Short mmCIF file of C-alpha atoms and ligand atoms in Angstrom, two decimals:
data_model
loop_
_atom_site.label_atom_id
_atom_site.label_comp_id
_atom_site.label_asym_id
_atom_site.label_seq_id
_atom_site.Cartn_x
_atom_site.Cartn_y
_atom_site.Cartn_z
CA MET O 156 1.77 -27.13 18.44
CA THR O 157 3.05 -25.42 21.53
CA PRO O 158 5.90 -23.18 19.86
CA ASP O 159 9.42 -23.25 21.49
CA ILE O 160 10.70 -19.79 21.29
CA ALA O 161 13.35 -20.78 23.37
CA ALA O 162 14.55 -23.85 21.34
CA ALA O 163 14.23 -21.58 17.96
CA ARG O 164 15.87 -18.50 19.67
CA ALA O 165 19.02 -20.65 20.24
CA ALA O 166 18.84 -22.43 17.23
CA LEU O 167 19.55 -19.15 15.67
CA GLY O 168 21.51 -17.71 18.32
CA HIS O 169 24.86 -17.86 15.15
CA LEU O 170 22.21 -15.36 12.53
CA ASP O 171 21.86 -11.48 13.30
CA ILE O 172 19.43 -11.74 15.96
CA ASP O 173 17.10 -9.53 17.99
CA ASP O 174 15.43 -10.08 21.53
CA ASN O 175 15.38 -6.95 23.45
CA PRO O 176 11.87 -5.88 23.80
CA VAL O 177 12.06 -2.46 23.40
CA SER O 178 13.70 -2.99 19.83
CA VAL O 179 11.64 -6.50 18.97
CA ARG O 180 8.19 -4.47 19.46
CA ALA O 181 9.36 -1.71 17.43
CA LYS O 182 10.14 -3.83 14.65
CA SER O 183 7.06 -5.55 15.48
CA ARG O 184 5.40 -2.64 14.73
CA ASP O 185 3.45 -1.52 11.08
CA PHE O 186 1.31 1.98 9.98
CA PHE O 187 -2.11 0.08 11.88
CA TRP O 188 -2.37 2.76 13.45
CA TYR O 189 -4.06 4.54 10.60
CA SER O 190 -6.97 2.81 11.64
CA PRO O 191 -8.90 3.19 15.00
CA VAL O 192 -10.58 0.13 14.92
CA LEU O 193 -6.70 -2.04 14.37
CA LYS O 194 -4.79 0.36 16.77
CA ALA O 195 -7.48 -0.46 19.20
CA ARG O 196 -7.32 -4.28 18.77
CA LEU O 197 -3.30 -4.45 17.68
CA ASP O 198 -1.80 -1.89 20.22
CA HIS O 199 -0.10 -4.68 22.44
CA LEU O 200 1.38 -7.08 19.68
CA THR O 201 5.49 -8.24 19.72
CA ALA O 202 7.01 -11.02 18.34
CA ASP O 203 9.00 -13.01 20.93
CA PHE O 204 13.16 -12.23 18.76
CA VAL O 205 13.45 -11.07 14.81
CA VAL O 206 15.69 -12.81 13.27
CA ALA O 207 17.54 -10.78 10.12
CA PRO O 208 18.65 -12.95 7.57
CA ARG O 209 22.00 -12.01 5.33
CA SER O 210 21.15 -14.18 2.54
CA GLU O 211 18.54 -16.92 1.69
CA ALA O 212 19.94 -19.65 2.84
CA GLU O 213 19.78 -17.82 6.07
CA VAL O 214 16.47 -17.22 5.00
CA ILE O 215 15.77 -21.13 4.83
CA GLU O 216 17.66 -21.87 8.10
CA THR O 217 15.55 -19.25 10.18
CA LEU O 218 11.75 -20.67 8.26
CA ARG O 219 13.31 -24.15 9.15
CA VAL O 220 14.31 -24.03 12.45
CA CYS O 221 10.80 -22.47 13.55
CA HIS O 222 9.10 -25.08 11.67
CA ALA O 223 10.15 -27.34 13.72
CA HIS O 224 10.04 -25.70 16.78
CA ASN O 225 6.44 -23.99 15.56
CA VAL O 226 7.65 -20.87 15.85
CA PRO O 227 5.30 -18.75 14.43
CA VAL O 228 7.04 -16.49 12.17
CA THR O 229 5.85 -12.87 10.49
CA VAL O 230 7.91 -11.22 7.49
CA ARG O 231 9.58 -7.61 7.47
CA GLY O 232 10.02 -4.86 4.89
CA ALA O 233 10.15 -1.69 6.11
CA GLY O 234 6.87 -2.06 8.49
CA THR O 235 5.03 0.54 6.50
CA GLY O 236 1.84 -0.89 5.62
CA ASN O 237 -1.73 0.47 7.17
CA TYR O 238 -3.60 -2.71 7.59
CA GLY O 239 -1.92 -4.03 10.40
CA GLN O 240 0.25 -6.61 7.45
CA ALA O 241 3.24 -6.89 9.33
CA MET O 242 2.12 -7.15 12.88
CA PRO O 243 2.38 -10.57 14.54
CA LEU O 244 -0.77 -11.34 15.42
CA ALA O 245 0.43 -14.95 17.54
CA GLY O 246 4.17 -13.21 18.44
CA GLY O 247 7.00 -15.46 17.78
CA CYS O 248 9.27 -14.66 15.52
CA VAL O 249 9.86 -11.52 13.25
CA LEU O 250 11.74 -12.34 10.11
CA HIS O 251 13.60 -8.42 9.31
CA LEU O 252 14.95 -8.28 5.13
CA LYS O 253 16.53 -5.55 5.29
CA HIS O 254 19.78 -7.04 4.60
CA LEU O 255 18.57 -8.20 1.13
CA ASP O 256 19.03 -5.30 -0.35
CA ARG O 257 21.13 -6.15 -3.38
CA VAL O 258 19.82 -4.97 -6.92
CA THR O 259 21.19 -7.62 -8.81
CA ALA O 260 21.33 -6.53 -12.65
CA VAL O 261 18.77 -4.29 -15.10
CA HIS O 262 18.07 -4.97 -18.02
CA PRO O 263 16.92 -3.40 -20.74
CA GLY O 264 12.68 -3.62 -19.59
CA ARG O 265 13.68 -5.27 -16.25
CA VAL O 266 15.78 -5.45 -13.37
CA ILE O 267 16.33 -7.84 -10.61
CA CYS O 268 16.53 -7.64 -7.23
CA GLN O 269 16.47 -8.75 -3.70
CA PRO O 270 13.03 -7.85 -1.85
CA GLY O 271 14.35 -5.78 1.25
CA ALA O 272 15.70 -3.29 -1.71
CA LEU O 273 14.20 0.13 -0.75
CA LEU O 274 12.08 1.14 -3.96
CA ARG O 275 14.17 4.22 -4.07
CA ASP O 276 17.51 2.52 -4.53
CA VAL O 277 15.68 -0.10 -6.76
CA ASP O 278 14.38 2.98 -9.40
CA ALA O 279 17.94 4.92 -8.88
CA ALA O 280 19.74 1.52 -9.72
CA CYS O 281 17.51 1.19 -13.31
CA ASN O 282 17.98 5.18 -13.93
CA ALA O 283 21.14 4.43 -14.12
CA HIS O 284 20.09 2.78 -17.21
CA GLY O 285 17.61 5.45 -18.51
CA GLN O 286 14.50 3.26 -17.11
CA GLU O 287 12.45 3.30 -13.39
CA LEU O 288 10.25 1.37 -12.00
CA ARG O 289 6.46 0.79 -13.53
CA MET O 290 4.75 1.74 -10.14
CA PHE O 291 5.60 2.47 -6.98
CA SER O 292 3.89 3.22 -3.70
CA SER O 293 3.69 6.80 -2.10
CA THR O 294 6.28 5.00 0.62
CA TRP O 295 8.65 5.57 -2.01
CA ALA O 296 11.20 6.39 -0.12
CA THR O 297 11.58 4.41 3.15
CA ALA O 298 9.27 1.00 2.07
CA THR O 299 10.32 -2.01 0.23
CA ILE O 300 10.10 -3.93 -3.22
CA GLY O 301 9.52 -7.14 -1.92
CA GLY O 302 6.40 -5.48 0.85
CA PHE O 303 5.02 -3.30 -2.00
CA ILE O 304 4.35 -6.19 -4.09
CA ALA O 305 3.34 -8.76 -0.49
CA GLY O 306 1.36 -5.71 0.83
CA GLY O 307 0.72 -3.19 -1.48
CA SER O 308 -1.51 -2.37 -4.76
CA GLY O 309 -0.73 0.04 -6.65
CA GLY O 310 0.66 4.15 -6.59
CA ILE O 311 2.66 6.22 -8.42
CA GLY O 312 1.97 5.31 -11.77
CA SER O 313 -1.07 3.36 -11.83
CA CYS O 314 -2.26 6.17 -13.79
CA THR O 315 -0.73 4.28 -16.70
CA TRP O 316 0.33 0.94 -16.06
CA GLY O 317 -2.90 0.06 -13.90
CA GLN O 318 -2.12 -2.39 -10.80
CA LEU O 319 0.40 -4.22 -9.04
CA ARG O 320 -1.83 -7.60 -9.79
CA ASP O 321 -2.52 -6.81 -13.32
CA LEU O 322 -0.82 -8.91 -16.05
CA GLY O 323 2.43 -8.16 -16.33
CA ASN O 324 3.42 -5.59 -14.13
CA ILE O 325 4.91 -8.44 -12.46
CA LEU O 326 7.34 -10.96 -13.74
CA ARG O 327 8.87 -13.28 -11.87
CA LEU O 328 8.81 -13.62 -7.56
CA ARG O 329 11.09 -16.13 -6.16
CA VAL O 330 9.97 -17.70 -2.62
CA VAL O 331 10.91 -19.56 0.25
CA THR O 332 8.21 -22.38 1.55
CA MET O 333 8.03 -22.93 5.23
CA GLU O 334 8.17 -26.91 5.87
CA GLU O 335 10.10 -29.52 7.82
CA THR O 336 12.53 -29.43 4.18
CA PRO O 337 11.65 -25.45 2.77
CA ARG O 338 11.55 -25.44 -0.76
CA VAL O 339 12.52 -22.56 -3.13
CA LEU O 340 10.25 -22.57 -6.49
CA GLU O 341 10.31 -20.03 -9.24
CA PHE O 342 6.73 -18.06 -10.11
CA ARG O 343 5.86 -16.59 -13.20
CA GLY O 344 2.59 -15.63 -15.26
CA GLU O 345 -0.76 -17.57 -13.82
CA GLU O 346 1.57 -18.23 -10.41
CA LEU O 347 2.17 -15.02 -9.50
CA SER O 348 -1.12 -14.12 -8.04
CA ARG O 349 -0.51 -16.70 -5.83
CA VAL O 350 1.96 -14.76 -3.10
CA SER O 351 1.34 -11.15 -4.83
CA HIS O 352 -0.87 -9.25 -2.44
CA ALA O 353 -0.30 -12.71 -0.24
CA TYR O 354 0.85 -10.38 2.15
CA GLY O 355 3.42 -13.56 3.42
CA THR O 356 1.14 -15.93 4.33
CA ASN O 357 2.04 -18.70 1.89
CA GLY O 358 5.60 -17.67 1.48
CA VAL O 359 8.96 -14.97 1.54
CA ILE O 360 9.83 -13.56 -1.92
CA THR O 361 13.25 -14.01 -1.45
CA GLU O 362 13.83 -12.58 -5.43
CA VAL O 363 11.80 -10.48 -7.34
CA GLU O 364 11.91 -9.35 -11.49
CA MET O 365 10.10 -6.41 -12.09
CA PRO O 366 8.93 -4.80 -15.51
CA LEU O 367 10.63 -1.26 -16.42
CA ALA O 368 9.35 2.00 -17.94
CA PRO O 369 11.86 5.07 -19.70
CA ALA O 370 13.35 6.61 -16.88
CA TYR O 371 11.68 10.68 -17.01
CA ASP O 372 13.01 13.72 -14.95
CA TRP O 373 8.67 14.39 -14.44
CA VAL O 374 7.24 17.45 -14.07
CA GLY O 375 4.87 17.82 -10.70
CA LEU O 376 2.24 19.87 -10.72
CA PHE O 377 -0.71 21.26 -8.47
CA VAL O 378 -3.85 22.89 -10.40
CA ALA O 379 -6.45 24.87 -8.25
CA VAL O 380 -9.90 24.28 -9.35
CA ASP O 381 -13.00 26.72 -8.27
CA ASP O 382 -15.37 23.52 -8.63
CA PHE O 383 -14.57 19.52 -7.46
CA ASP O 384 -15.93 18.31 -10.69
CA ALA O 385 -14.24 20.03 -12.48
CA ALA O 386 -11.15 18.73 -10.85
CA ALA O 387 -12.54 15.23 -11.05
CA ARG O 388 -12.88 15.51 -14.60
CA LEU O 389 -9.57 17.57 -15.18
CA ALA O 390 -7.72 14.49 -13.97
CA LEU O 391 -9.78 12.08 -15.53
CA ASP O 392 -8.95 13.33 -18.84
CA LEU O 393 -5.73 14.16 -18.92
CA ALA O 394 -5.37 10.58 -17.97
CA ASN O 395 -7.96 9.84 -21.01
CA GLU O 396 -5.34 12.10 -23.54
CA ASP O 397 -4.01 9.03 -25.52
CA GLY O 398 -0.19 11.40 -26.63
CA ILE O 399 0.29 13.39 -22.60
CA LEU O 400 2.64 10.77 -21.00
CA ILE O 401 1.85 11.88 -17.04
CA LYS O 402 2.84 9.17 -13.97
CA LEU O 403 -0.29 10.80 -10.85
CA ALA O 404 -3.74 12.45 -11.26
CA SER O 405 -4.86 12.97 -7.71
CA VAL O 406 -7.62 14.87 -6.96
CA PHE O 407 -8.43 16.41 -3.28
CA GLU O 408 -11.60 17.93 -2.12
CA ALA O 409 -11.97 21.18 -0.65
CA PRO O 410 -10.92 22.24 2.10
CA THR O 411 -7.95 19.25 2.80
CA ALA O 412 -5.02 21.31 0.61
CA GLN O 413 -5.70 24.83 2.97
CA ASP O 414 -6.39 22.52 6.15
CA TYR O 415 -3.64 19.65 5.39
CA PHE O 416 -0.60 20.57 3.07
CA GLN O 417 0.71 23.57 5.16
CA ARG O 418 3.22 23.93 2.05
CA VAL O 419 0.21 24.58 -1.05
CA ARG O 420 -2.39 26.81 1.85
CA PRO O 421 -0.65 29.63 0.96
CA HIS O 422 -1.30 29.40 -2.85
CA ILE O 423 -4.50 28.09 -2.87
CA ARG O 424 -8.10 30.39 -2.38
CA ASP O 425 -10.46 28.95 -0.14
CA GLY O 426 -13.39 27.02 -1.54
CA GLU O 427 -10.57 25.37 -4.36
CA HIS O 428 -9.90 21.51 -4.44
CA LEU O 429 -6.40 21.04 -5.42
CA VAL O 430 -5.45 18.26 -8.29
CA ALA O 431 -1.57 16.93 -7.94
CA LEU O 432 -0.05 15.22 -11.42
CA MET O 433 3.21 14.46 -12.34
CA ILE O 434 3.85 14.96 -16.00
CA ALA O 435 6.81 14.25 -18.58
CA PRO O 436 8.87 16.90 -19.06
CA HIS O 437 8.14 17.05 -23.11
CA ALA O 438 4.30 16.60 -23.05
CA MET O 439 4.04 19.87 -20.63
CA ASP O 440 3.83 22.11 -24.34
CA ALA O 441 0.76 19.94 -24.79
CA PHE O 442 -0.24 19.58 -20.97
CA GLY O 443 -0.44 24.00 -21.10
CA VAL O 444 -2.56 23.59 -24.25
CA PHE O 445 -5.00 21.08 -22.19
CA LEU O 446 -5.06 23.43 -19.13
CA SER O 447 -6.03 26.54 -21.74
CA ARG O 448 -9.53 24.44 -22.87
CA ARG O 449 -10.40 24.78 -18.41
CA PRO O 450 -12.23 27.68 -17.34
CA GLY O 451 -11.65 27.48 -13.47
CA ALA O 452 -8.25 25.93 -13.20
CA ARG O 453 -4.78 27.55 -12.20
CA LEU O 454 -1.57 25.94 -12.42
CA ILE O 455 -0.06 27.15 -9.18
CA TYR O 456 2.62 24.96 -8.72
CA ARG O 457 5.12 23.35 -11.25
CA SER O 458 8.22 21.62 -9.82
CA ASP O 459 10.99 22.90 -12.51
CA ALA O 460 9.92 26.77 -12.04
CA HIS O 461 8.47 27.76 -9.54
CA ASP O 462 8.94 30.96 -6.73
CA TRP O 463 7.42 29.33 -3.82
CA ASP O 464 9.50 30.44 -0.25
CA ARG O 465 8.89 26.66 0.82
CA ASP O 466 10.21 23.92 -1.18
CA PRO O 467 6.46 21.71 -1.23
CA GLY O 468 8.76 18.58 -1.91
CA PRO O 469 7.87 15.19 -4.64
CA VAL O 470 4.11 15.86 -5.73
CA PHE O 471 3.34 12.15 -5.09
CA GLU O 472 4.19 12.63 -1.22
CA TYR O 473 0.89 14.64 -1.06
CA GLY O 474 -1.24 11.15 -3.16
CA TRP O 475 -2.12 8.09 -2.41
CA ASN O 476 -1.75 7.62 1.65
CA HIS O 477 0.35 10.26 2.19
CA THR O 478 -2.83 12.41 1.94
CA THR O 479 -4.51 10.43 5.02
CA LEU O 480 -0.77 10.77 7.14
CA ARG O 481 -0.76 14.61 5.86
CA ALA O 482 -4.20 14.91 7.64
CA LEU O 483 -3.73 12.71 10.64
CA LYS O 484 -0.49 14.67 11.56
CA VAL O 485 -2.85 17.99 11.36
CA ASP O 486 -5.95 16.33 12.83
CA PRO O 487 -5.40 12.59 14.18
CA ALA O 488 -8.46 12.06 14.27
CA ILE O 489 -8.72 11.91 10.41
CA THR O 490 -8.76 8.07 9.28
CA TYR O 491 -9.97 7.10 5.84
CA LEU O 492 -11.53 4.92 3.26
CA GLN O 493 -10.95 3.07 -0.37
CA VAL O 494 -14.48 3.44 -2.74
CA LEU O 495 -14.48 2.41 -5.76
CA TYR O 496 -17.49 3.85 -7.72
CA PRO O 497 -18.35 1.73 -10.97
CA GLY O 498 -20.61 3.17 -13.80
CA ASP O 499 -20.31 6.35 -14.00
CA PRO O 500 -18.01 8.08 -10.67
CA TYR O 501 -19.62 11.64 -11.00
CA PRO O 502 -23.63 10.60 -9.36
CA LYS O 503 -22.19 8.30 -6.71
CA MET O 504 -19.52 11.01 -5.49
CA ALA O 505 -21.96 14.04 -5.40
CA LYS O 506 -24.14 11.50 -3.25
CA MET O 507 -21.77 11.05 -1.04
CA ARG O 508 -20.46 14.86 -0.61
CA ALA O 509 -24.41 15.44 -0.31
CA LEU O 510 -24.53 12.60 2.42
CA PHE O 511 -21.67 13.52 4.38
CA GLY O 512 -20.76 16.90 3.73
CA ALA O 513 -17.00 17.73 5.87
CA GLU O 514 -17.18 14.12 7.62
CA VAL O 515 -15.74 12.47 4.64
CA LEU O 516 -13.59 14.43 1.81
CA GLN O 517 -13.28 13.05 -1.17
CA HIS O 518 -9.84 11.88 -2.32
CA LEU O 519 -9.62 9.91 -5.46
CA GLU O 520 -6.23 9.10 -7.22
CA VAL O 521 -6.94 8.18 -10.89
CA ILE O 522 -5.74 4.68 -12.22
CA ARG O 523 -6.39 2.15 -14.97
CA ALA O 524 -8.14 -1.19 -14.66
CA GLY O 525 -9.08 -2.33 -17.74
CA GLY O 526 -7.65 -0.76 -20.72
CA THR O 527 -9.60 2.21 -18.80
CA CYS O 528 -9.04 5.12 -16.40
CA GLY O 529 -10.98 5.51 -14.16
CA PHE O 530 -11.24 6.29 -10.19
CA ALA O 531 -9.89 4.81 -6.37
CA SER O 532 -11.05 7.25 -3.93
CA LEU O 533 -9.33 7.08 -0.37
CA SER O 534 -11.30 9.30 1.04
CA LEU O 535 -10.70 11.15 4.33
CA VAL O 536 -12.98 10.31 7.24
CA LYS O 537 -13.75 12.22 10.11
CA PHE O 538 -13.77 9.70 12.93
CA THR O 539 -15.88 9.59 15.99
CA THR O 540 -16.95 6.16 16.84
CA GLU O 541 -16.47 2.79 15.79
CA GLU O 542 -20.12 2.59 15.00
CA ARG O 543 -20.25 5.61 12.60
CA LEU O 544 -17.80 4.75 10.59
CA GLU O 545 -19.44 0.85 10.33
CA GLU O 546 -22.84 3.30 9.19
CA ILE O 547 -20.19 4.98 6.57
CA VAL O 548 -19.32 2.02 5.13
CA ARG O 549 -23.01 0.67 4.79
CA LEU O 550 -24.03 3.99 3.32
CA HIS O 551 -21.13 3.84 0.84
CA GLU O 552 -22.61 0.41 0.42
CA ALA O 553 -26.39 0.90 -0.22
CA HIS O 554 -25.90 3.78 -2.70
CA GLY O 555 -23.75 1.09 -4.98
CA CYS O 556 -19.79 2.60 -4.13
CA PHE O 557 -17.74 -0.93 -3.25
CA VAL O 558 -15.68 -0.23 -0.22
CA PHE O 559 -11.72 -2.17 0.75
CA ASN O 560 -12.10 -1.25 4.00
CA PRO O 561 -9.18 -0.62 5.24
CA HIS O 562 -9.96 -0.85 9.27
CA ARG O 563 -9.42 -4.85 8.95
CA TYR O 564 -6.36 -6.97 8.99
CA THR O 565 -7.08 -10.37 7.62
CA LEU O 566 -6.87 -10.31 2.95
CA GLU O 567 -10.39 -11.11 2.89
CA GLU O 568 -11.85 -8.28 4.93
CA GLY O 569 -8.99 -5.83 3.41
CA GLY O 570 -10.01 -6.88 -0.33
CA ARG O 571 -13.32 -8.57 -2.03
CA GLN O 572 -14.53 -10.15 1.60
CA HIS O 573 -13.98 -13.67 -0.13
CA ARG O 574 -11.01 -16.07 0.57
CA ASP O 575 -8.55 -16.14 -2.81
CA GLU O 576 -8.11 -20.10 -3.70
CA GLY O 577 -5.05 -19.79 -5.41
CA GLN O 578 -3.55 -18.20 -1.68
CA LEU O 579 -5.28 -20.81 0.30
CA SER O 580 -4.20 -23.86 -1.91
CA PHE O 581 -0.67 -22.53 -2.26
CA LYS O 582 -0.73 -21.90 1.54
CA ARG O 583 -1.91 -25.54 2.21
CA GLU O 584 1.39 -26.41 0.16
CA ALA O 585 3.48 -24.35 1.25
CA ASP O 586 2.68 -23.81 5.35
CA PRO O 587 1.14 -26.96 6.09
CA LYS O 588 1.50 -26.20 10.05
CA GLY O 589 -0.24 -22.58 9.41
CA LEU O 590 3.64 -20.63 10.65
CA LEU O 591 3.07 -18.00 8.64
CA ASN O 592 1.55 -14.77 9.50
CA PRO O 593 -0.87 -16.76 11.69
CA GLY O 594 -4.38 -14.90 11.18
CA LYS O 595 -4.14 -12.96 8.03
CA MET O 596 -6.10 -15.39 5.86
CA ILE O 597 -9.72 -15.89 7.26
CA GLY O 598 -9.85 -18.59 4.70
CA TRP O 599 -7.05 -20.62 6.41
CA ASP O 600 -8.68 -20.23 10.45
CA ASP O 601 -12.13 -20.06 9.20
CA PRO O 602 -13.87 -20.94 5.61
CA ASP O 603 -17.09 -20.39 6.94
CA PHE O 604 -16.86 -17.30 8.19
CA ASP O 605 -19.55 -14.51 6.39
CA TYR O 606 -18.43 -11.37 6.13
CA ALA O 607 -21.02 -10.28 8.82
CA THR O 608 -18.67 -8.57 11.31
CA ILE O 609 -15.73 -8.25 12.07
CA TRP O 610 -13.01 -11.05 12.53
CA HIS O 611 -11.50 -11.95 15.27
CA TYR O 612 -8.20 -14.30 15.44
CA PRO O 613 -9.06 -16.84 18.13
CA GLY O 614 -4.95 -17.15 17.93
CA MET O 615 -3.84 -13.72 18.90
CA LYS O 616 -1.77 -13.25 21.62
CA ALA O 617 -3.28 -11.23 24.66
CA ALA O 618 -2.76 -8.10 26.17
CA GLU O 619 -0.31 -8.31 28.66
P1 FAD A 164 6.19 -3.81 4.85
O1 FAD A 164 4.99 -3.22 5.65
O2 FAD A 164 7.37 -4.56 5.93
O3 FAD A 164 4.92 -5.73 4.70
C1 FAD A 164 3.71 -5.39 3.93
C2 FAD A 164 2.97 -6.41 4.13
O4 FAD A 164 4.51 -7.56 2.81
C3 FAD A 164 3.37 -7.64 5.41
O5 FAD A 164 2.29 -8.73 5.33
C4 FAD A 164 4.73 -7.93 5.10
O6 FAD A 164 4.34 -9.68 6.04
C5 FAD A 164 4.57 -9.16 3.71
N1 FAD A 164 5.59 -8.55 3.41
C6 FAD A 164 6.74 -7.82 3.51
N2 FAD A 164 8.32 -8.29 2.40
C7 FAD A 164 7.71 -10.06 1.82
C8 FAD A 164 8.48 -11.38 1.46
N3 FAD A 164 9.83 -10.77 0.85
N4 FAD A 164 8.23 -11.64 0.76
C9 FAD A 164 6.88 -12.20 1.49
N5 FAD A 164 5.98 -11.09 2.35
C10 FAD A 164 6.08 -10.05 2.57
N6 FAD A 164 0.47 1.14 -0.32
C11 FAD A 164 0.32 0.65 -2.00
O7 FAD A 164 0.14 0.11 -2.40
N7 FAD A 164 0.34 2.29 -2.32
C12 FAD A 164 0.61 3.26 -1.90
O8 FAD A 164 0.88 4.58 -2.77
C13 FAD A 164 0.68 3.36 -0.47
N8 FAD A 164 1.28 4.94 -0.38
C14 FAD A 164 1.03 4.23 1.28
C15 FAD A 164 1.56 5.63 2.27
C16 FAD A 164 1.70 5.80 3.26
C17 FAD A 164 2.33 7.25 4.47
C18 FAD A 164 1.48 4.74 4.65
C19 FAD A 164 1.69 4.60 5.63
C20 FAD A 164 1.71 3.06 3.64
C21 FAD A 164 0.59 3.14 2.00
N9 FAD A 164 0.96 1.97 1.73
C22 FAD A 164 0.30 2.14 0.21
C23 FAD A 164 1.08 0.75 2.14
C24 FAD A 164 2.72 -0.22 2.47
O9 FAD A 164 3.08 1.11 2.34
C25 FAD A 164 3.12 -0.05 0.43
O10 FAD A 164 2.30 -1.33 0.63
C26 FAD A 164 4.36 -0.46 1.07
O11 FAD A 164 4.83 -0.02 -0.09
C27 FAD A 164 4.37 -1.56 2.11
O12 FAD A 164 6.17 -1.73 2.21
P2 FAD A 164 6.90 -1.97 3.39
O13 FAD A 164 8.30 -2.74 3.17
O14 FAD A 164 7.25 -1.00 3.76
O15 FAD A 164 6.22 -3.76 3.67
#
């Protein structure tokens, strides 16, 4: 099944197509370099050409032509994924959805839009109707809604609404298959999990319908706390205060803020831990009472009334994966891990802090799962070697923590280390030649893989 790149490129020549090697390389890259492990493996990769369709019909045409010529297709939203989700491992065509950016309709409780619309723009359209997205990634200003659904998991809003793949958080997806004659399918309910968070390995999303919440002028806050456990408890207890509406609760172990948050640094004392919050304006009085009951916690910033010389910008751009980005900008040796602490999180966090000290700093995000609030940790790790990183993962697991490894480019290794039968069976139907984002689904290429080592996609383009 040899790809005929020249034939596909020629057949698509009337579309918005780019084969300038410099810009094609730029459009073939995402934030994979967040991980030193992925950087070492994926840095050389580039597609052969980029097509930017202007309509669903052009998506269909591109998929049909590439199918006929055995050319791999990797979908791209804005390329902010940080596990190499949008990296074209086998080269071929990058399908760039930048032109499919229309917000089609805003109804009470739901929005319909094209996948290439930026989260920020979808929110702006909804705000005009007094509504907003329930949740968004911290890349709100730059990422697309299609990329968030296909490559992300949750974010700001997840402390109230749960994660993207929880029932009810996506309403409908329209999906194009990659067959001899591509089909257009509409997914709702149970079927949504077959294509959401599937990295575009089994279909191209061409329309999305998402649920909305009432819009608020959220107040962004920073609270400094003298003790780490007290900071974590403040965030979690606040999320569990039934009457106080919040959209974000993040915790940063000292000295994260002192070392990496330049505009916060002048306002926080040595040794203090930082909590970042977004609270609905009408809940601020109640929050004042909540905070007054927490000795050792002091409010250092609120976005609606502050005297800081330098505005810190949106508070959510300190949380989720923006924490890692800010740390990386100061210290390029920083990377991170995604950790869950099943059961009582506090003893496990204390154990990890004692075990690793400054090598692993706790960064917690409060998320709601199954109706209960808990922590997802995106711990900052001072990287030395791959071997040590693997050892840090093993030590977490040995102490009952669960690690979603962000240093892997496959769905399975970055997730729960087993294949998703729903996604795999849909790939068999929708992408029989295995041309959509090849190398990202181990279940397709290597069903007997045992996850004892890092998986290597045999079809990966070699470095020149
Ligand atoms: P891309 O990176 O372009 O694509 C992501 C994946 O989806 C790729 O596999 C791509 O092939 C596929 N894809 C894109 N569009 C489609 C489509 N229409 N149909 C089928 N497949 C498609 N993630 C979170 O979940 N929460 C966060 O808070 C968060 N914060 C981040 C902060 C930073 C600083 C960075 C660098 C990353 C962060 N991420 C986060 C990861 C990423 O930004 C988000 O997942 C983001 O929403 C991806 O959107 P994108 O448009 O950049 O997608």
